[in-house]
Coordinates of N, CA and C in Angstrom, one line a residue:
M1054 N -9.5 29.3 -21.1 CA -9.2 30.5 -22.0 C -9.2 29.5 -23.4
K1055 N -9.3 29.7 -24.1 CA -9.9 29.3 -25.3 C -8.7 29.2 -26.8
F1056 N -7.7 28.7 -26.9 CA -7.1 27.6 -27.5 C -6.5 28.1 -28.7
N1057 N -8.0 27.2 -29.4 CA -7.7 26.4 -30.8 C -9.0 27.4 -31.3
K1058 N -8.9 28.2 -32.9 CA -9.1 29.0 -33.1 C -9.7 27.8 -33.9
A1059 N -10.3 27.2 -34.4 CA -11.4 25.8 -34.9 C -12.2 25.2 -33.8
V1060 N -12.1 26.4 -32.7 CA -13.1 25.5 -31.8 C -13.8 26.5 -31.6
S1061 N -15.9 26.3 -31.1 CA -16.4 27.6 -31.1 C -16.1 27.8 -29.1
G1062 N -16.4 28.7 -28.7 CA -16.1 29.0 -27.6 C -17.7 29.1 -26.7
S1063 N -18.2 29.4 -27.7 CA -19.8 29.3 -27.2 C -20.5 28.4 -26.6
R1064 N -21.1 29.0 -24.9 CA -21.5 28.0 -23.7 C -22.9 26.5 -25.0
R1065 N -23.6 27.7 -25.8 CA -24.8 27.0 -26.2 C -23.8 26.1 -27.7
K1066 N -23.3 26.3 -28.3 CA -23.1 25.0 -28.7 C -22.1 24.0 -28.1
N1067 N -21.3 24.3 -27.2 CA -20.5 22.8 -26.4 C -21.9 22.4 -26.5
R1068 N -22.9 22.7 -25.2 CA -23.4 21.7 -24.4 C -24.3 21.9 -25.5
L1069 N -24.9 21.9 -26.7 CA -25.9 20.9 -28.1 C -24.8 19.9 -28.8
R1070 N -23.1 19.8 -28.7 CA -22.4 19.5 -28.8 C -22.2 18.0 -28.3
H1071 N -22.1 18.9 -26.8 CA -21.8 17.8 -25.3 C -23.0 16.5 -25.7
F1072 N -23.8 16.3 -25.7 CA -25.6 16.1 -25.3 C -25.7 15.8 -27.0
N1073 N -25.1 15.5 -27.9 CA -25.5 15.1 -28.9 C -24.2 14.7 -29.2
A1074 N -23.3 14.2 -28.7 CA -22.3 13.2 -29.1 C -22.5 11.9 -28.9
P1075 N -21.9 11.5 -30.0 CA -22.4 9.6 -30.7 C -21.7 9.9 -29.5
S1076 N -21.6 7.6 -29.5 CA -21.1 6.8 -28.7 C -19.8 6.4 -28.4
H1077 N -19.2 7.3 -29.8 CA -17.5 7.1 -29.5 C -16.4 8.1 -28.9
I1078 N -17.6 9.5 -29.1 CA -16.5 10.3 -28.5 C -17.4 10.9 -27.2
R1079 N -19.2 10.1 -27.0 CA -19.3 9.6 -25.6 C -18.6 8.7 -24.5
R1080 N -17.1 8.2 -25.1 CA -16.5 7.3 -24.5 C -15.5 8.1 -23.9
R1081 N -15.3 8.7 -24.8 CA -14.2 9.7 -24.2 C -14.4 10.8 -23.3
I1082 N -15.1 10.9 -23.4 CA -15.8 12.6 -22.6 C -16.4 11.6 -21.5
M1083 N -16.3 10.4 -20.8 CA -17.0 10.0 -20.1 C -15.6 8.9 -19.3
S1084 N -14.4 9.8 -19.2 CA -13.2 9.2 -18.7 C -12.5 8.9 -17.4
A1085 N -11.7 8.5 -16.5 CA -12.3 8.3 -15.2 C -10.7 8.6 -14.5
P1086 N -10.5 9.5 -13.9 CA -8.7 9.5 -13.2 C -8.4 8.8 -12.6
L1087 N -7.3 8.2 -13.0 CA -6.6 6.5 -12.4 C -6.3 7.3 -11.0
S1088 N -6.2 6.5 -10.0 CA -5.4 7.0 -8.3 C -4.2 6.9 -8.1
K1089 N -3.7 7.1 -7.2 CA -2.2 8.1 -7.5 C -1.5 6.8 -7.6
E1090 N -1.6 5.1 -7.1 CA -0.8 4.3 -6.9 C -0.4 4.5 -8.5
L1091 N -1.6 4.4 -9.6 CA -2.3 3.7 -10.5 C -0.6 5.1 -11.7
R1092 N -1.4 6.3 -11.4 CA -1.4 7.3 -11.8 C 0.6 7.1 -12.6
Q1093 N 1.4 7.0 -10.5 CA 2.4 7.1 -11.0 C 3.0 5.1 -11.7
K1094 N 2.8 4.3 -11.5 CA 2.7 3.4 -12.2 C 2.4 3.4 -14.1
H1095 N 1.4 4.7 -14.2 CA 2.0 4.0 -15.9 C 1.9 5.9 -15.9
N1096 N 2.1 6.2 -15.9 CA 2.3 8.0 -15.5 C 1.2 9.0 -17.2
V1097 N 0.1 8.0 -16.0 CA -0.6 8.3 -17.2 C -2.5 9.2 -16.3
R1098 N -2.9 10.6 -16.2 CA -3.1 10.7 -15.5 C -5.2 10.2 -15.7
S1099 N -5.6 9.5 -16.8 CA -7.6 9.8 -16.9 C -7.3 8.4 -18.3
I1100 N -8.5 7.9 -18.0 CA -8.7 7.0 -18.7 C -10.1 6.4 -19.7
P1101 N -10.3 6.6 -20.5 CA -11.5 6.6 -20.4 C -12.1 4.9 -19.3
I1102 N -13.2 4.7 -18.9 CA -13.6 3.8 -18.6 C -14.2 2.8 -18.9
R1103 N -13.8 1.2 -18.4 CA -15.0 0.4 -19.4 C -15.8 -0.9 -18.0
R1104 N -16.1 -2.0 -18.3 CA -17.0 -2.1 -17.8 C -16.5 -2.9 -16.0
D1105 N -15.3 -4.1 -16.6 CA -14.9 -4.3 -15.4 C -13.8 -3.8 -14.3
D1106 N -13.5 -2.6 -15.0 CA -12.8 -2.1 -14.0 C -13.2 -1.4 -12.7
E1107 N -12.4 -1.5 -11.1 CA -12.7 -1.4 -10.3 C -13.0 0.3 -10.0
V1108 N -14.1 0.9 -9.3 CA -13.7 2.0 -8.9 C -14.0 2.9 -7.9
Q1109 N -13.8 3.5 -7.2 CA -14.1 4.1 -5.8 C -14.6 5.4 -6.0
V1110 N -15.6 5.1 -5.6 CA -16.7 6.7 -5.4 C -15.8 8.1 -5.0
V1111 N -15.5 9.1 -5.0 CA -14.8 10.5 -4.9 C -16.3 11.4 -4.4
R1112 N -16.9 11.3 -5.0 CA -17.8 12.8 -4.1 C -19.1 12.2 -4.0
G1113 N -20.1 13.7 -3.7 CA -21.3 13.1 -3.6 C -22.2 11.6 -2.5
H1114 N -23.1 11.5 -2.7 CA -24.3 10.4 -1.4 C -23.3 9.2 -1.1
Y1115 N -22.6 8.6 -2.2 CA -22.5 7.2 -2.5 C -20.7 7.9 -1.9
K1116 N -20.2 8.8 -1.4 CA -18.7 8.3 -2.0 C -17.9 7.8 -0.7
G1117 N -17.3 7.2 -0.4 CA -16.6 6.5 0.9 C -15.2 5.6 0.2
Q1118 N -15.2 4.3 0.6 CA -13.6 3.8 1.6 C -14.1 2.4 -0.1
Q1119 N -14.7 2.1 0.2 CA -15.2 0.6 -0.5 C -15.1 0.7 -1.9
V1120 N -14.3 -0.5 -2.5 CA -14.0 -0.8 -3.8 C -15.4 -1.5 -4.6
G1121 N -16.2 -0.7 -5.8 CA -17.2 -1.8 -6.6 C -16.9 -1.9 -8.1
K1122 N -16.6 -2.5 -8.1 CA -16.9 -2.9 -10.4 C -17.8 -2.4 -10.7
V1123 N -17.0 -1.7 -11.9 CA -18.4 -1.6 -12.6 C -19.9 -2.8 -13.7
V1124 N -20.0 -2.6 -13.3 CA -21.2 -3.5 -14.7 C -21.8 -3.3 -15.1
Q1125 N -21.9 -1.7 -15.7 CA -22.8 -0.8 -17.0 C -21.9 0.2 -17.1
V1126 N -21.5 0.7 -18.3 CA -21.7 2.0 -18.9 C -22.4 2.3 -19.3
Y1127 N -23.4 3.4 -19.1 CA -24.7 3.7 -20.2 C -24.0 5.1 -20.9
R1128 N -23.5 4.7 -21.9 CA -23.3 6.2 -22.5 C -24.4 6.7 -23.0
K1129 N -26.0 5.9 -23.1 CA -26.9 7.3 -23.2 C -26.6 8.1 -22.2
K1130 N -26.6 8.2 -20.8 CA -27.2 9.3 -20.1 C -25.7 9.3 -19.0
F1131 N -24.4 9.3 -20.1 CA -23.1 9.6 -19.2 C -23.1 9.3 -18.0
V1132 N -23.5 8.1 -17.5 CA -23.7 7.6 -16.3 C -22.9 6.2 -16.3
I1133 N -22.2 5.2 -15.2 CA -21.5 4.2 -14.5 C -22.4 3.7 -14.0
H1134 N -23.2 1.9 -13.9 CA -23.8 1.8 -12.6 C -22.4 0.6 -12.2
I1135 N -22.4 0.3 -10.6 CA -21.4 -0.1 -9.7 C -21.8 -0.9 -8.8
E1136 N -20.9 -2.0 -8.7 CA -21.4 -3.1 -8.8 C -22.5 -2.9 -6.6
R1137 N -22.3 -2.6 -5.6 CA -23.4 -2.2 -4.8 C -24.3 -1.2 -4.5
I1138 N -23.3 -0.1 -5.5 CA -24.1 1.3 -4.7 C -26.0 0.7 -5.7
Q1139 N -27.1 1.2 -4.7 CA -27.9 0.6 -5.0 C -28.3 1.1 -4.1
R1140 N -29.9 1.7 -5.0 CA -31.4 2.0 -3.5 C -33.1 1.1 -4.0
E1141 N -33.5 1.5 -3.4 CA -34.8 1.1 -3.0 C -35.9 1.5 -3.6
K1142 N -36.6 0.9 -4.5 CA -38.1 1.4 -5.2 C -38.7 1.8 -4.3
V1143 N -39.8 2.9 -4.3 CA -41.0 2.3 -3.5 C -41.9 1.1 -3.5
N1144 N -42.2 0.4 -5.3 CA -42.2 -0.8 -5.0 C -41.6 -2.3 -4.3
G1145 N -40.0 -1.5 -3.4 CA -39.3 -2.7 -3.3 C -37.9 -3.1 -4.3
A1146 N -38.4 -2.6 -5.7 CA -36.8 -3.1 -6.5 C -36.2 -2.3 -6.2
T1147 N -34.4 -3.3 -6.2 CA -33.5 -2.2 -6.3 C -32.9 -1.9 -8.0
V1148 N -32.8 -1.0 -7.7 CA -32.2 -0.1 -9.2 C -30.6 0.7 -9.2
N1149 N -29.6 -0.1 -9.6 CA -28.7 0.6 -10.0 C -28.6 2.1 -10.0
V1150 N -27.6 2.9 -8.6 CA -27.7 3.7 -8.9 C -26.7 4.9 -10.2
G1151 N -27.2 6.1 -11.2 CA -25.6 6.0 -12.5 C -25.0 7.1 -11.5
I1152 N -24.1 7.1 -12.0 CA -22.7 7.8 -11.2 C -21.6 8.2 -12.2
H1153 N -22.1 9.8 -12.4 CA -20.7 10.1 -13.6 C -19.7 9.6 -13.1
P1154 N -18.5 9.2 -14.1 CA -17.3 8.9 -13.9 C -16.4 9.8 -13.4
S1155 N -16.4 10.5 -13.3 CA -15.7 11.6 -13.3 C -15.6 12.5 -11.9
K1156 N -16.7 11.9 -10.8 CA -16.8 11.1 -9.6 C -16.1 10.5 -9.3
V1157 N -15.4 9.1 -9.8 CA -15.2 8.6 -9.2 C -13.5 8.4 -9.9
I1158 N -12.9 7.5 -8.9 CA -11.4 6.9 -9.1 C -11.6 5.3 -9.5
I1159 N -10.6 5.0 -10.8 CA -10.1 4.3 -10.8 C -9.6 3.4 -9.9
V1160 N -10.2 2.5 -9.6 CA -8.8 1.9 -8.4 C -7.5 0.6 -8.7
K1161 N -8.5 -0.1 -10.3 CA -8.1 -0.9 -10.7 C -8.2 -1.2 -12.2
L1162 N -7.5 -1.8 -13.2 CA -7.6 -1.7 -14.4 C -7.8 -3.5 -15.0
K1163 N -8.8 -3.3 -16.0 CA -9.1 -4.5 -16.3 C -8.2 -4.5 -17.9
M1164 N -7.4 -5.4 -17.7 CA -5.9 -4.9 -18.6 C -6.7 -5.8 -20.1
D1165 N -6.3 -5.0 -21.2 CA -6.2 -5.8 -22.9 C -5.2 -5.3 -23.4
K1166 N -4.7 -6.6 -24.2 CA -4.2 -5.3 -25.6 C -4.2 -4.0 -25.7
D1167 N -4.9 -4.0 -26.0 CA -5.8 -2.5 -26.7 C -5.6 -1.6 -25.6
R1168 N -5.4 -1.9 -24.5 CA -6.3 -1.2 -23.4 C -4.5 -1.1 -22.7
K1169 N -3.3 -1.5 -22.9 CA -2.4 -1.5 -22.6 C -1.7 -0.5 -23.8
A1170 N -1.9 -1.2 -24.9 CA -1.3 0.0 -26.0 C -1.5 1.5 -25.5
M1171 N -3.0 1.8 -25.3 CA -3.2 3.1 -25.5 C -2.6 4.0 -23.6
L1172 N -2.3 3.2 -22.8 CA -1.2 3.4 -21.6 C -0.3 4.4 -22.1
E1173 N 0.3 3.3 -23.2 CA 2.1 3.2 -23.6 C 1.8 4.2 -24.2
R1174 N 0.7 4.3 -25.4 CA 0.9 6.0 -26.6 C 0.8 6.8 -25.6
K1175 N 0.3 7.3 -24.6 CA -0.4 8.1 -23.6 C 1.0 7.8 -23.0
A1176 N 1.1 7.2 -22.4 CA 2.9 7.4 -21.2 C 3.3 8.3 -22.7
R1177 N 4.0 7.9 -23.7 CA 5.2 8.0 -24.6 C 4.4 10.3 -24.7
S1178 N 3.3 10.0 -25.1 CA 3.1 11.3 -25.8 C 3.6 12.6 -24.5
R1179 N 3.4 11.9 -23.1 CA 3.3 12.4 -21.7 C 5.6 12.9 -21.1
Q1180 N 5.9 11.7 -21.6 CA 7.2 11.9 -21.9 C 8.0 13.6 -22.4
M1181 N 7.0 13.2 -23.8 CA 7.6 14.1 -24.6 C 7.3 15.2 -24.3
L1182 N 6.0 15.5 -23.7 CA 6.0 16.7 -22.8 C 6.9 17.5 -22.5
D1183 N 7.0 16.6 -21.1 CA 7.9 17.0 -19.8 C 9.7 16.9 -20.4
K1184 N 9.5 16.5 -22.2 CA 11.7 16.8 -22.2 C 12.0 18.4 -22.2
G1185 N 10.8 19.4 -22.2 CA 11.8 20.6 -22.3 C 11.4 20.8 -20.6
K1186 N 10.7 20.4 -19.6 CA 10.1 21.5 -18.1 C 11.1 21.5 -17.9
H1187 N 11.6 22.3 -16.5 CA 12.8 22.3 -15.5 C 12.1 21.8 -14.7
S1188 N 12.7 20.7 -13.2 CA 11.6 20.6 -11.9 C 12.8 20.8 -11.3
E1189 N 12.2 20.9 -10.3 CA 13.0 21.9 -8.7 C 14.1 21.3 -8.6
E1190 N 14.8 19.8 -8.5 CA 16.0 19.8 -8.6 C 17.2 20.7 -10.1
S1191 N 16.6 21.5 -11.1 CA 17.7 20.8 -11.4 C 17.4 22.6 -11.6
I1192 N 16.7 23.4 -11.8 CA 17.1 24.4 -11.0 C 17.4 25.2 -10.1
M1193 N 17.6 24.4 -8.6 CA 17.7 24.0 -7.3 C 20.0 23.9 -8.0
E1194 N 20.0 22.7 -8.9 CA 22.1 22.8 -9.2 C 22.4 23.7 -9.8
T1195 N 21.6 24.9 -11.0 CA 22.4 26.2 -11.3 C 22.3 27.5 -10.8
S1196 N 21.7 27.3 -9.7 CA 21.5 28.3 -8.8 C 22.2 28.8 -7.6

């Protein structure tokens, strides 16, 4: 359901804007969810992916338990390339397989000052949203 009147709900316009998005907006679109441990630690659900993050593929042909480092974030094609996820071409050369960031979870973050500031800012805004909500414990206490 659409809440914002200033934004179009049209499938055609949304697809047009998605595929013609500039690089700085593609960065936001190419966000990946954090693992359960990181989500608990930072109080943030997802974050734009970057080059040296360690990720685990959770959907598709390459899903599994092994963790790989992000080698390249290919914004033009909306995919990321991961360290050991490759396939062999007919001529014998190996190429990286592109995987969409929403199909991986970030297991280890590459931290720098900008990223740390962003995590703190997102966590702070989430605390502001949770302020008025009732937890199961508070409901049990009142009844």
